[in-house]
Structures are given as C-alpha cells and as structure tokens.
XYZ file of C-alpha atoms in Angstrom:
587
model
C -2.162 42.425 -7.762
C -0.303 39.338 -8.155
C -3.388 37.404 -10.064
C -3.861 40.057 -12.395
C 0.311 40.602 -13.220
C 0.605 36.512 -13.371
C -2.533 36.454 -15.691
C -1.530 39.200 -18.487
C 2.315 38.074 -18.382
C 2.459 34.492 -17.915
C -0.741 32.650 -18.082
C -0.736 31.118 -22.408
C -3.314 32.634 -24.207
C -5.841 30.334 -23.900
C -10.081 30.912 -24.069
C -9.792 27.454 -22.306
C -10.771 27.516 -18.580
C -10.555 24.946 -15.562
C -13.210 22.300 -16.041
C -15.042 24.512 -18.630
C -16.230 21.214 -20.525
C -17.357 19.329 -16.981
C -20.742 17.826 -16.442
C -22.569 18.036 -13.072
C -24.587 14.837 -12.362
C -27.036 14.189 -9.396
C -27.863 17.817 -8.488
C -24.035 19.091 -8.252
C -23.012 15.993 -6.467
C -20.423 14.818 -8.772
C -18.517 17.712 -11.187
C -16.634 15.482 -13.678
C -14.466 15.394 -17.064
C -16.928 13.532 -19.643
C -13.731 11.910 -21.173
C -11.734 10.944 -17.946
C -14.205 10.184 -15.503
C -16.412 7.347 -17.211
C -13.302 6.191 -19.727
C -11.461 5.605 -16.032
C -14.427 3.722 -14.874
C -14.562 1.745 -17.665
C -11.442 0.328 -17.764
C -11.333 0.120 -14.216
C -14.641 -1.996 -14.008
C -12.765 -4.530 -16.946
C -10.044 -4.873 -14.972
C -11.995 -5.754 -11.917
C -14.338 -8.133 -14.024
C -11.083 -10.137 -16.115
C -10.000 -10.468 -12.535
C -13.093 -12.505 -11.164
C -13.211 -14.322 -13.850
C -10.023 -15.909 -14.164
C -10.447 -16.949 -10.346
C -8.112 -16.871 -8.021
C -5.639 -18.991 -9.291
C -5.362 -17.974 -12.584
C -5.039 -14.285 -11.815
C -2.169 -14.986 -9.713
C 0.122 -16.513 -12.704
C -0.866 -13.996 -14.933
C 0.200 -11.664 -12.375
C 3.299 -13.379 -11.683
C 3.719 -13.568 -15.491
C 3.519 -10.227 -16.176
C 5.664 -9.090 -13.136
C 8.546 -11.317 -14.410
C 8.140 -10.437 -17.259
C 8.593 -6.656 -17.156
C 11.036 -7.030 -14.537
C 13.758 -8.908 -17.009
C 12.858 -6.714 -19.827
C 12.482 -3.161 -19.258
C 14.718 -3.649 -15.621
C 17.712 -1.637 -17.556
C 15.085 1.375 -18.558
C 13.641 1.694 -15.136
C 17.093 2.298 -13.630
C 18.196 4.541 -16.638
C 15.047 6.679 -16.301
C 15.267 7.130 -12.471
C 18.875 8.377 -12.699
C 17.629 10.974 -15.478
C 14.603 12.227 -12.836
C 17.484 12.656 -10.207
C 19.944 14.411 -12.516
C 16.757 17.055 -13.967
C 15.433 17.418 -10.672
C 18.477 18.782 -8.879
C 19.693 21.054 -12.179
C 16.566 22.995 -11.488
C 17.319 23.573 -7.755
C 21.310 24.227 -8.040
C 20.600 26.321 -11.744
C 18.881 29.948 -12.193
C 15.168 28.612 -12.226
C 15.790 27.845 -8.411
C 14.526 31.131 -7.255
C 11.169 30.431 -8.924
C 8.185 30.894 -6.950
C 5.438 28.307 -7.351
C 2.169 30.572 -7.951
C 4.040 33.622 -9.026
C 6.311 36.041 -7.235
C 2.970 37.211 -4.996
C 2.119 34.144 -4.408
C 1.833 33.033 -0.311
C 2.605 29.507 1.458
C -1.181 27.824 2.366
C 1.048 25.671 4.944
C 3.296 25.983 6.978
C 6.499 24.017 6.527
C 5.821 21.567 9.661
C 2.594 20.622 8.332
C 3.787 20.753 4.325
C 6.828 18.296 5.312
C 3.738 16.043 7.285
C 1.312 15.820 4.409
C 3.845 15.358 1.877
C 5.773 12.352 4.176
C 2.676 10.836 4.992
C 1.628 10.693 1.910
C 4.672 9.184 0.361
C 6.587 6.878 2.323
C 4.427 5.585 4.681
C 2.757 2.234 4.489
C 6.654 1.239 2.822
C 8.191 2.336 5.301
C 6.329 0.359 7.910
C 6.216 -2.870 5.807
C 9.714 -2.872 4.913
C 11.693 -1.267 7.613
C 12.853 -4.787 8.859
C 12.388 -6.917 6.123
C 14.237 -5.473 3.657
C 18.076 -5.166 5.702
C 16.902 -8.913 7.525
C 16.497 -10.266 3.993
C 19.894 -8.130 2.808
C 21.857 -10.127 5.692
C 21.207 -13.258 4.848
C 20.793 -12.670 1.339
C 23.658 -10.130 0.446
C 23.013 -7.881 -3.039
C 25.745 -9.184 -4.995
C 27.025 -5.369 -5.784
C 28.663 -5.024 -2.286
C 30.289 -9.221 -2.363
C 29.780 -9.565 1.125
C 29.792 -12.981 3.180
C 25.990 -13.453 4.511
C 25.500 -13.241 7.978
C 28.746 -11.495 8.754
C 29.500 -7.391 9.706
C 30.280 -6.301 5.868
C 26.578 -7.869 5.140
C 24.874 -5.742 7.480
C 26.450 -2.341 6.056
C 25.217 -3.584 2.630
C 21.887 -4.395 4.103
C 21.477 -1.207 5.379
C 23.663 0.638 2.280
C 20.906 -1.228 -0.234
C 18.054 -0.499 2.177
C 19.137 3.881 1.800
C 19.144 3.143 -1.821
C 15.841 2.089 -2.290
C 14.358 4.711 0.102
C 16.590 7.815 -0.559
C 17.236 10.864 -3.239
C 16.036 8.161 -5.816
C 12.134 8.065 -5.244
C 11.867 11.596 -3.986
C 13.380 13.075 -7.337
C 10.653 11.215 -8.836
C 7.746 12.893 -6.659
C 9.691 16.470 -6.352
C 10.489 15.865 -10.548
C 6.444 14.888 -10.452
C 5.082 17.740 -7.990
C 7.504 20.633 -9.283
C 5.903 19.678 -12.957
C 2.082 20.145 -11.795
C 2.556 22.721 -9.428
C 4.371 24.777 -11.650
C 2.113 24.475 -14.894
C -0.648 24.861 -12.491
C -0.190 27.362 -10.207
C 2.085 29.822 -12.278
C 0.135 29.090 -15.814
C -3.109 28.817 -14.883
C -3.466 25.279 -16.634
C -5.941 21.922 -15.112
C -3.858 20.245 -12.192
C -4.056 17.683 -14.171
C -0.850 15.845 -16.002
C -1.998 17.059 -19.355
C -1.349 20.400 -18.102
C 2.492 19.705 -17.980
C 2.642 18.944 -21.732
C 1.396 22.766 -22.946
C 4.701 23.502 -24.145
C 4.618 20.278 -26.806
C 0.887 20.731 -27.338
C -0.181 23.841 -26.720
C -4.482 23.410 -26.715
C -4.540 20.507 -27.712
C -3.985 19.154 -24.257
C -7.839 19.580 -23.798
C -8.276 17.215 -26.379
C -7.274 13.310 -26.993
C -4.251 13.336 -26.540
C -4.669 14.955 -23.097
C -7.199 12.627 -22.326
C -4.669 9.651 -22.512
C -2.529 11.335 -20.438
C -4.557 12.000 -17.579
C -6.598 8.558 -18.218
C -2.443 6.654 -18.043
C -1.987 8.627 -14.878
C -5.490 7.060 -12.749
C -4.397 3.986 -13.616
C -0.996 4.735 -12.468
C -2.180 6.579 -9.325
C -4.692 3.779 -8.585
C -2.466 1.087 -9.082
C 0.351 2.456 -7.095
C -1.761 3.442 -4.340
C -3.767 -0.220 -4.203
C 0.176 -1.552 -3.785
C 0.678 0.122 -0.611
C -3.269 -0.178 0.562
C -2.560 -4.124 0.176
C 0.715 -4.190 1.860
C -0.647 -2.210 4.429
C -4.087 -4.284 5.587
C -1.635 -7.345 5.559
C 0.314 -5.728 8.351
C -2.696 -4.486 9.840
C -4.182 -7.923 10.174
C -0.557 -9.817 11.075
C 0.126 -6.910 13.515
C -3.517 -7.466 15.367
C -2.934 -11.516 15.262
C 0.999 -11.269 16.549
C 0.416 -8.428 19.552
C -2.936 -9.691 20.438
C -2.716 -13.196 20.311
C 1.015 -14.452 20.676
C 1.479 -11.260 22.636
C -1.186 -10.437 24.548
C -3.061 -13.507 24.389
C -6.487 -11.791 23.674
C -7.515 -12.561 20.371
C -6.890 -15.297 18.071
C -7.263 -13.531 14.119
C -5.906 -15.652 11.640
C -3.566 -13.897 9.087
C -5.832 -14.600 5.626
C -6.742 -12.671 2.720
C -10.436 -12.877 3.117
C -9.179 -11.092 6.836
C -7.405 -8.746 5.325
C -10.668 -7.752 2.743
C -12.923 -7.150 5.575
C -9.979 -5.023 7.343
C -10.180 -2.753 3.965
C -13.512 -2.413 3.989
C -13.445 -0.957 7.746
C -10.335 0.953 6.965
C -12.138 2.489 3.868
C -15.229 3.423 5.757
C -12.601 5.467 8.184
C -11.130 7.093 5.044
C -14.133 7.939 3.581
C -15.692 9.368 6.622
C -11.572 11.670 6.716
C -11.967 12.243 2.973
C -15.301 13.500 3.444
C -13.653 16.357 5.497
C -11.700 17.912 3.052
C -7.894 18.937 2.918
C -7.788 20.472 5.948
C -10.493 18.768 8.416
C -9.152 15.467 7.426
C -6.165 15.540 5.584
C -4.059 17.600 7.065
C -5.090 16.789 10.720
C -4.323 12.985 10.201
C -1.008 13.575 8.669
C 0.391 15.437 11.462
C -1.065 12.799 13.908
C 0.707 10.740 11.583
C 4.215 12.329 12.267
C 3.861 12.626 15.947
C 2.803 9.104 16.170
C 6.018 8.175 13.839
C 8.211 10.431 16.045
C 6.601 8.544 19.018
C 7.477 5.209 18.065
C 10.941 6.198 16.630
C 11.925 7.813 19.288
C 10.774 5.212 22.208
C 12.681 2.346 19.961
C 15.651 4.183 19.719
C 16.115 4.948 23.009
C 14.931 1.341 24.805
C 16.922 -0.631 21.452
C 20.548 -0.613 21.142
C 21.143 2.999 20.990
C 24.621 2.771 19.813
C 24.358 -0.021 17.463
C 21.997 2.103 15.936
C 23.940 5.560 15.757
C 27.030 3.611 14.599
C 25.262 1.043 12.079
C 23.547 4.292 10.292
C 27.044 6.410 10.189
C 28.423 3.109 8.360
C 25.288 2.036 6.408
C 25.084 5.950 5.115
C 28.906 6.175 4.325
C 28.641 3.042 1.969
C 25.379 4.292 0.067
C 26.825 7.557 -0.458
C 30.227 5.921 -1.409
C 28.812 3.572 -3.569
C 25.556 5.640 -5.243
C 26.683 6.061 -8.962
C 27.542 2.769 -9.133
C 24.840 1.329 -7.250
C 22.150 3.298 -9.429
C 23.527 1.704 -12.626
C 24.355 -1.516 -11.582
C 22.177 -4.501 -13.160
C 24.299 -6.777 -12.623
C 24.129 -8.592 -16.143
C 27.818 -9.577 -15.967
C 27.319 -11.594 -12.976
C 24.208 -12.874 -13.435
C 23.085 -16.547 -13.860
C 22.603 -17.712 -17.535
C 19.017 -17.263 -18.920
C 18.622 -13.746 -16.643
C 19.161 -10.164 -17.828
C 19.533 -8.304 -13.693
C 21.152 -9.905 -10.578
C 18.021 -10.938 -8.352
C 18.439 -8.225 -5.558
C 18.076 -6.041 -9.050
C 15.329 -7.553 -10.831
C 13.420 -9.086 -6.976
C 13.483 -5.147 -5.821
C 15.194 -2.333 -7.100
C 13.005 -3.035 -10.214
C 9.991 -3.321 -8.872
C 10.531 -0.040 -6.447
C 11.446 2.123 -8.932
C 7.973 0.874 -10.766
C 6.281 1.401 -7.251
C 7.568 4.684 -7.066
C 7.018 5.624 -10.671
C 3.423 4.361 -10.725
C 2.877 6.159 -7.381
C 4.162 9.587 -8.493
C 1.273 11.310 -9.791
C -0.639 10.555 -6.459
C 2.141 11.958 -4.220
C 3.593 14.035 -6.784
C -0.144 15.861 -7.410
C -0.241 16.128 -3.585
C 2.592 17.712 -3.289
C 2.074 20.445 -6.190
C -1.717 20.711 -4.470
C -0.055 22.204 -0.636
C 3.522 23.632 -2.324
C 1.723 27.080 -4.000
C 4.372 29.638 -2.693
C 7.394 28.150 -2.275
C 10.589 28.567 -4.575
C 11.755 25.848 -6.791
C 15.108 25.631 -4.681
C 12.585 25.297 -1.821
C 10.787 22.960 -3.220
C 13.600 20.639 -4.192
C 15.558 21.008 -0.745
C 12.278 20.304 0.579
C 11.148 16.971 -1.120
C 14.501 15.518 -1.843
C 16.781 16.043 0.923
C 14.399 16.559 4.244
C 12.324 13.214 3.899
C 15.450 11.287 2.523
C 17.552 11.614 5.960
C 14.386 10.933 7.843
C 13.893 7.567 6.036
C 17.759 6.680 6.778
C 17.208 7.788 10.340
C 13.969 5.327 10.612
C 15.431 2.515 8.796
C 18.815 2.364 10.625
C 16.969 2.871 13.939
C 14.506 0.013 12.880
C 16.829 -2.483 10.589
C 19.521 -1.953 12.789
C 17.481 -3.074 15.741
C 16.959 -5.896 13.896
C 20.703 -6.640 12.599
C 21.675 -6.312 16.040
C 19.920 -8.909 17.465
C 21.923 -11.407 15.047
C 25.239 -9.317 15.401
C 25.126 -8.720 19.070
C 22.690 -12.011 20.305
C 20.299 -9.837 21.644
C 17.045 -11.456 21.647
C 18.145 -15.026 21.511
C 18.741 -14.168 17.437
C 14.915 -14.641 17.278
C 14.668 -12.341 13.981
C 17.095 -14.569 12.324
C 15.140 -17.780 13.247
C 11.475 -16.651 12.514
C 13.118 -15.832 9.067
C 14.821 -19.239 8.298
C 11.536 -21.291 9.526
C 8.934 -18.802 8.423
C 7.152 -18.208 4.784
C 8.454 -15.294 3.119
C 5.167 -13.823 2.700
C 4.276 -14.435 6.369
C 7.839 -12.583 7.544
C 7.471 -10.041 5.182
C 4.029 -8.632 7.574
C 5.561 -9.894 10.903
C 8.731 -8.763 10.844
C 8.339 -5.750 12.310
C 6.530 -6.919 15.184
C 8.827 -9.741 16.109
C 11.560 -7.434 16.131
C 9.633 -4.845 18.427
C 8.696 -8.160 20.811
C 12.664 -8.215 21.618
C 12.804 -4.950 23.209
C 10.709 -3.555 26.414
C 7.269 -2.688 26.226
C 7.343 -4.797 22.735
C 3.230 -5.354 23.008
C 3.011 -1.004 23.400
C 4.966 -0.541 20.640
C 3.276 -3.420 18.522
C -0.219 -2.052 19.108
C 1.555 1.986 18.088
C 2.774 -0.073 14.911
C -0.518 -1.315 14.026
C -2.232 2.171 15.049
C 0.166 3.918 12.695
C -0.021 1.924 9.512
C -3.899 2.304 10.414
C -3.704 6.044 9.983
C -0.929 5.923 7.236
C -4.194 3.732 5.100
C -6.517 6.386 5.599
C -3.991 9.250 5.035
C -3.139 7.495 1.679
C -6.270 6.965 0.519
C -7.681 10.647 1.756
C -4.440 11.919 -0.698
C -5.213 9.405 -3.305
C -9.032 10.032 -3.348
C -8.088 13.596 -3.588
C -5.652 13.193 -6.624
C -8.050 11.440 -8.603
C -10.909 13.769 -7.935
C -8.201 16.659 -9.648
C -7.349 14.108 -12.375
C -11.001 13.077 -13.533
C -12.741 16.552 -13.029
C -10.620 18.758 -15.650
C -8.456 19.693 -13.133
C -10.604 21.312 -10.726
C -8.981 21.941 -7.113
C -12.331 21.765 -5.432
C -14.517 18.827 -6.069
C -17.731 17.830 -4.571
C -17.644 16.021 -1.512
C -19.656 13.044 -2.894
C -16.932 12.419 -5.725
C -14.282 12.229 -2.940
C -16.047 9.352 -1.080
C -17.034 7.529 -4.372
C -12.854 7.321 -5.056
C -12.142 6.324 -2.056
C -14.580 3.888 -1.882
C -13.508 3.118 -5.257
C -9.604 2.220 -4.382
C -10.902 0.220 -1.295
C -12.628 -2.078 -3.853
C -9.496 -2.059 -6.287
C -6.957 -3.048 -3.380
C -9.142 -5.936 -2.294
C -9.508 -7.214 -5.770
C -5.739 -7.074 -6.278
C -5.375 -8.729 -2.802
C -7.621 -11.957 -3.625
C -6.749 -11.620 -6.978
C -2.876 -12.201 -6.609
C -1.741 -11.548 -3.265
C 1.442 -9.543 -2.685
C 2.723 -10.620 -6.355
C -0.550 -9.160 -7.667
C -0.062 -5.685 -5.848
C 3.595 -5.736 -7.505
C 2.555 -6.258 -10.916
C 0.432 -3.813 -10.807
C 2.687 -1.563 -9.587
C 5.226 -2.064 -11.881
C 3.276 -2.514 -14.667
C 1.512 0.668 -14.744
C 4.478 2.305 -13.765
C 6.570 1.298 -17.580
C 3.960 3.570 -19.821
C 4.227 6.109 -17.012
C 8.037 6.480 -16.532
C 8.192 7.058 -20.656
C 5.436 10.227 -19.929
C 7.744 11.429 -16.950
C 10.985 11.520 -19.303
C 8.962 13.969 -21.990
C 8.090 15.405 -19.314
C 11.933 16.806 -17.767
C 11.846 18.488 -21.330
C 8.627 20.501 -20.661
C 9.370 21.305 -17.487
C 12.685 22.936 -18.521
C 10.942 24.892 -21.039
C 8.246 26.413 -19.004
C 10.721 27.073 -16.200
C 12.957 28.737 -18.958
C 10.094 30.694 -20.044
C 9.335 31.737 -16.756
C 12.771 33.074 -15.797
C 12.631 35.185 -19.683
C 9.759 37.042 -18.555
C 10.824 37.462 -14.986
C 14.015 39.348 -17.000
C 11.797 41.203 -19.520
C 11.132 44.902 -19.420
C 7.397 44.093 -19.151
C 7.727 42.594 -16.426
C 10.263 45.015 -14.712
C 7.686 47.963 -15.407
C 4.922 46.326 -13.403
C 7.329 45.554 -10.751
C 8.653 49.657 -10.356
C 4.670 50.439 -10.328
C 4.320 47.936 -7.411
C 7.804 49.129 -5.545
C 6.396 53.099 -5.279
C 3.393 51.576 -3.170
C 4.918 52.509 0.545
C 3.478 49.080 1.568
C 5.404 46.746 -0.533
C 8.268 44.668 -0.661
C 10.304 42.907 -3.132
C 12.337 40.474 -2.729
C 15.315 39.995 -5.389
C 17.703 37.232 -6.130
C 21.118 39.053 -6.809
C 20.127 42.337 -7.183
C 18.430 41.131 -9.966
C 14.921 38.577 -10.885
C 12.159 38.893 -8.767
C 11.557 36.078 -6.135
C 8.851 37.883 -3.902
C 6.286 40.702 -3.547
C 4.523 41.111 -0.717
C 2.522 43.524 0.984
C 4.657 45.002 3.856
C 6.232 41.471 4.713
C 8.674 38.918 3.639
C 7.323 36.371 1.565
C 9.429 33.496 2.716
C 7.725 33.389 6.078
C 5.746 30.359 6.845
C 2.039 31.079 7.785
C-alpha cells in the first residue's frame, strides 16, 4: 500500500528509472553508469600515473604544496561551511519536518537500532579514532591551541587538550554525515530518485540530473569518497604495521617488522584481499557482521582500559574536558585565530595543522559514510535520524577519547608510567609517534601486550569495514544509483581503493593522504552548502503533501481497514502506517 500511495503522491513525475541508461559488461558481471563508471576510472588511472611519474620525492612536495596551500586559503570557508551543516542539520530535527519518515509513512526499519548505530560508527569514526585517540590530547599538552592560552605541560593544558580533542570529534563531523545521509536517504527512499548525489539536486534541476550536470556531481563525489576513504586506509596500515612491530617485537619479543612504507603496501594488499573476500558477501554477510564485531571489540578494549587505567582520572578529566568544549563551542568553531597569528599566516597552527584539515577529512569522507548511512536508515524519522547520527556517536567518541587521552595525560599529570608518553614524544619523530602512540600508552597499564594485539586486531577490522562501506558507496555512485550491484563490481572497488591508498602512501606519506583529503574535500563542501537548500525544499514539499487533502483521503481509506494503524504527530501529519503494529519498533 505504502509503494503505491508514495509513488502517485510523492515520487516527481519522471519516465526516468534507476539505472535505466546502465550497461552490463562481461555477462552481467559488472552493471554500470556509461558516464560515471569509465570517466571515474579515467581520472583515477591519471592520477595514479602523474603520481609514478613524478617519483617519490616529487609527489611528496607537490603534496605538501597543495596541502599548505589550501589550508591558508580556504581555512576560513571550511570552518564557515561546517558551522552552516550543524546549524541546517539540527533545524530539521528540532522544526516540523522532524516527524518525517525516511521511505514514506509505511515505510519499516531494515535494522535494528543496535546494529544501525554499529554500521554507521564503524563506518565513520573508526580508523580516526584509533590513530588519534592519544596523539591528538599528547600533542595538545605540550603544544596548547592558542584559543584556550594555557601554560604547556600544566592542568589547564590538559582540559584544552581534551576540550580541542571533543571539538574535532563531536556534533561537528556528524552534522556533516547526518546533513550528508538525511540528503540521500531522503531523495532516495521517499522520491524514488538514483542513491546517487545527483539525486539530491532534483529540486534545482529537475531531469536534468540524469544528464551532465549530474554526471559531475556524482563523478566530484568518487573522488571525494575515494580520497577520503584512502586517508583513513593509509593512516590505518601505518598503525597496523607500528602496532605489529611495537607489541611483537619491543613487547613480546617475537618478531622484528620494521615500520616502512613498502611494509605498510604489502599490509594493504593482505588487508584488501580480507575486504574483498567481506565485500564479496554483501551488506549483510559481511558488512553488517564485521561492524558489530567491530563494536564489541571497541567495547572490549574500552572497557578493560578503563577499568585497569586510572579510573578516576578518567571520569573526572572527561567531566572537565566536556564542560570546556561545550563552554567554549561557538567560539571555538569560529575561531581562526588571524589576530594572533604570526606575520605571513592567515589561521593559528592548531587551526590551519588540524581543524582545517579535519573538517576537509570529514567533508571529503561524507558521501562514503553519509551514502551508508541513507543506504541502512529507510524507516526512521528525520528527528530519529538526527538524534541518531549527531548526538549517540558524539558522546561515545568523548567517552573513548577521555578514557584513552586521559590515560595518556595522566601518566604526565600523575607520574604514572615513569612519564614514558611524554618522553617517547620529545625524542621520537612525529610521524613515528603519531602510529605508536597508542601502543606505548597501552604498554603502561596491565596486560599492555593483550590490549596492544586487541588494538591492532581492531583497526584490522575497522580497514576492512571501511573499505566493505566504501566499495559499497561507490558501486551506488557509478551504477546510476542502483542499490544492488553485482558482486564482481564490489570486489573490483575494493580492490580498486587498496591500489589508491598505497599509491597515496608511497606517493606522499601521511602529508599525501592529507592533501588528498582536504583537497577533494574544498569542491565538495561548496556541493554540500547547495545542497542544505534542496534538502529544505524537498523536506518542505514533503510535509505540504503530508497536509494535503489528497493525501488525507488515502489515509481515511487505509484507517477503515480493521488491521491498520496510524500513527500521528499532534493529532495531526502522518508519521506511521502500519499493518496492526507500531511502526517505531525496531525489527
């Protein structure tokens, strides 16, 4: 009943269908756009091939180049543009559209919310979390952002460090996926459109989102996707191969793997064989399954450092870190830091060294995680939706990094552990702390080899997880949309951003994974701020036919069945209809 009501009220009127101008090639094995598919290729392949041929060296100052470069010029539009994601995204929860249903009002949940909140986490925070946990508030301490004018090394630097740390990993990326996912889902699920990002831009250009224009979009967003997933794939096979060389060698004493990037290539190629083989699978044989391993394996480890670190220091140092970043988070998501900065630079350096290049992380990595999460949210309210991206996975990241960074910070502000954070990060490389951090920290608490090998275990799965989800995004983005693809054209992406991530790796190291980042991420934010404005009007749409006598017609035929329910927000629009249940029941 629902398909047929949500078709003659509120699909556009369209002859267009899902894929309708696809090509199959090799017997069915691969179903693709004839635009998207080979246009991403292409550029992808030139990419890969101006790479090589600089050489090593070369590739690594243009990469450096270009992330300076972006970072001192556009820094002010990146944190201007987030701020607008945050603002849109909660006006649609707290406003009338909340009591949307994604899918229509008939419309049932394919998940339930434990394993919704898993995928979606998994997919976005991850290999970040993991990689950064410790070395972001360690570097903070010593380092303090200039915003909060504390003395380094002292109590008032570690509430920055952790105050900064909630910044970066808070409501500010997640309104950029929920902004991302509520966009897709919505145009998707309750018009009928591609789940593709063209799709979200119907209300600007009506059919001609099947032609170039369209094609731009979607072709901006693979690089974006790709590039913002390779990020975290790179970060993550460095920790991999530092957290195999720290537990089993200096640890353990077992094996002796030097930390290298040619290392670290044949540890993506191994971990890309495991994600094809997931991939393969499907949503829910592989997918789904690894992401709640995932998030008992996270809860695992959480838990076991919480309760053999310094439990207290850890309850107290989040209370104080969380008061500060919610005390200080207009300010701190409009500070640059211009004023204060030395002559010659446009943003203070914790500004310009991370905020900037998060927000281009997050930006660039939005239409994988934010296409994920429209692809398992069909049936859930916009209010729902929002509570359940923004606010849910926010307080879990403060909860991980305060139990993490502030096992860290106390180790300097209490002595535990001899201070032996502290020193590894005075006589170490960056670069080289950075991947060990994590693992020297663990070392200085019991069972510090267990937990090491956990560590490396998790960021194992979180790789595969990523690219599964990535693989899977791309597959919607290059096939017209389709939400089944062929199983071959999964495996071919994921072999694909296996490839892409070691390029980026040899090619330019960590800097080279930024630049990337952040670079794809500038032409993407500017799509993703025309894109609040289409949202709004296809949610306001939506709610003017939910109050039309049309549509209150087909809802009295549907309330005489015996067997039928409606749900109603106020007495008045239509959240629900469901067939002798309530439709806000998980599965």
């Amino acid at each position: 009943m629902s398909d047929g009501l949500q078709v003659e009220l509120f699909h556009p009127d369209s002859d267009r269908e899902v894929g309708d101008t696809n090509k199959e090639l090799l017997g069915g094995r691969f179903d693709i756009h004839p635009i998207v598919f080979p246009g991403a290729l292409l550029l992808i392949g030139l990419f890969i091939a101006i790479t090589l041929i600089l050489g090593q060296e070369q590739a690594t100052a243009v990469f450096d180049g270009t992330k300076s470069f972006i970072e001192s010029t556009f820094g002010w539009f990146y944190l201007l543009a987030v701020n607008i994601f945050l603002i849109t995204i909660v006006y649609f929860a707290v406003s009338k559209y909340g009591s949307i249903r994604i899918g229509g009002v008939e419309a049932e949940k394919e998940f339930s919310t434990f394993a919704w909140m898993a995928m979606l986490f998994s997919a976005g925070m991850g290999i970040g979390l993991m990689f950064f946990s410790v070395t972001e508030p360690v570097v903070y301490f010593n380092s303090p952002p200039a915003f909060f004018g504390a003395e380094a090394g002292t109590a008032a630097a570690g509430t920055a460090a952790l105050a900064q740390t909630f910044f970066h990993w808070g409501l500010s990326p997640w309104a950029i996926y929920g902004l991302v996912g509520l966009g897709l889902a919505f145009f998707s699920f309750n018009r009928g459109l591609p789940l593709t990002f063209r799709s979200i831009f119907w209300p600007l250009l009506g059919d001609r989102i099947y032609g170039w224009p369209g094609h731009i979009i979607d072709l901006v967003s693979v690089f974006a996707t790709l590039f913002g997933l390779c990020t975290s794939l790179g970060l993550g096979v460095a920790q991999v191969n530092s957290g195999i060389s720290y537990v089993g060698g200096d640890m353990l004493g077992v094996i002796d793997l030097p930390i290298t990037t040619s290392i670290q290539v044949v540890l993506i190629a191994g971990i890309t064989f495991i994600a094809v083989l997931s991939v393969a699978a499907g949503l829910d044989g592989g997918v789904k399954r690894l992401s709640t391993v995932n998030l008992y394996l996270m809860l695992l480890l959480l838990g076991f450092l919480f309760i053999v670190g310094p439990t207290l220091f850890i309850v107290g140092s989040m209370a104080e870190g969380l008061g500060a970043y919610i005390g200080n988070f207009l300010s701190l998501s409009l500070f640059t830091g211009t004023l204060g900065a030395e002559a010659g630079n446009t943003l203070d350096s914790t500004v310009s060294a991370w905020t900037v290049f998060y927000w281009g992380w997050w930006i660039a990595w939005s239409p994988f995680v934010g296409m994920f999460i429209a692809r398992i949210s069909k049936g859930r309210t916009v209010r729902e939706f929002v509570l359940g991206v923004l606010v849910l996975p926010t307080l879990f990241s403060v909860v991980w990094l305060s139990t993490f960074g502030g096992s860290a910070l106390a180790t300097a502000l209490q002595g535990s552990g001899g201070g032996a954070i502290m020193s590894a990060y005075s006589s170490m490389e960056y670069a080289t702390f950075e991947t060990l951090g994590m693992f020297i920290m663990l070392e200085q608490y019991p069972l510090g080899a267990i937990s090491g090998i956990l560590a490396t275990l998790l960021v194992v799965t979180f790789f595969v997880t990523s690219s599964d989800s990535g693989s899977l995004v791309i597959d919607h983005l290059t096939s017209g949309g389709k939400h089944d693809v062929p199983r071959a054209q999964r495996v071919f992406w994921a072999t694909t951003e296996g490839v892409v991530a070691a390029v980026l790796l040899w090619g330019g190291g960590l800097t080279g994974l930024q630049a990337a980042a952040i670079s794809t991420g500038l032409p993407f934010a500017v799509i993703l701020l025309v894109m609040c404005y289409t949202v709004y009007l296809g949610l306001d749409n939506e709610y003017q036919i939910l109050e039309s006598e049309a549509f209150r017609e087909q809802i009295d035929q549907i309330s005489e069945g015996d067997d039928m329910v409606v749900d109603r927000t106020g007495g008045d629009v239509v959240t629900g209809v469901s067939e002798g249940g309530d439709t806000t029941s998980d599965d």
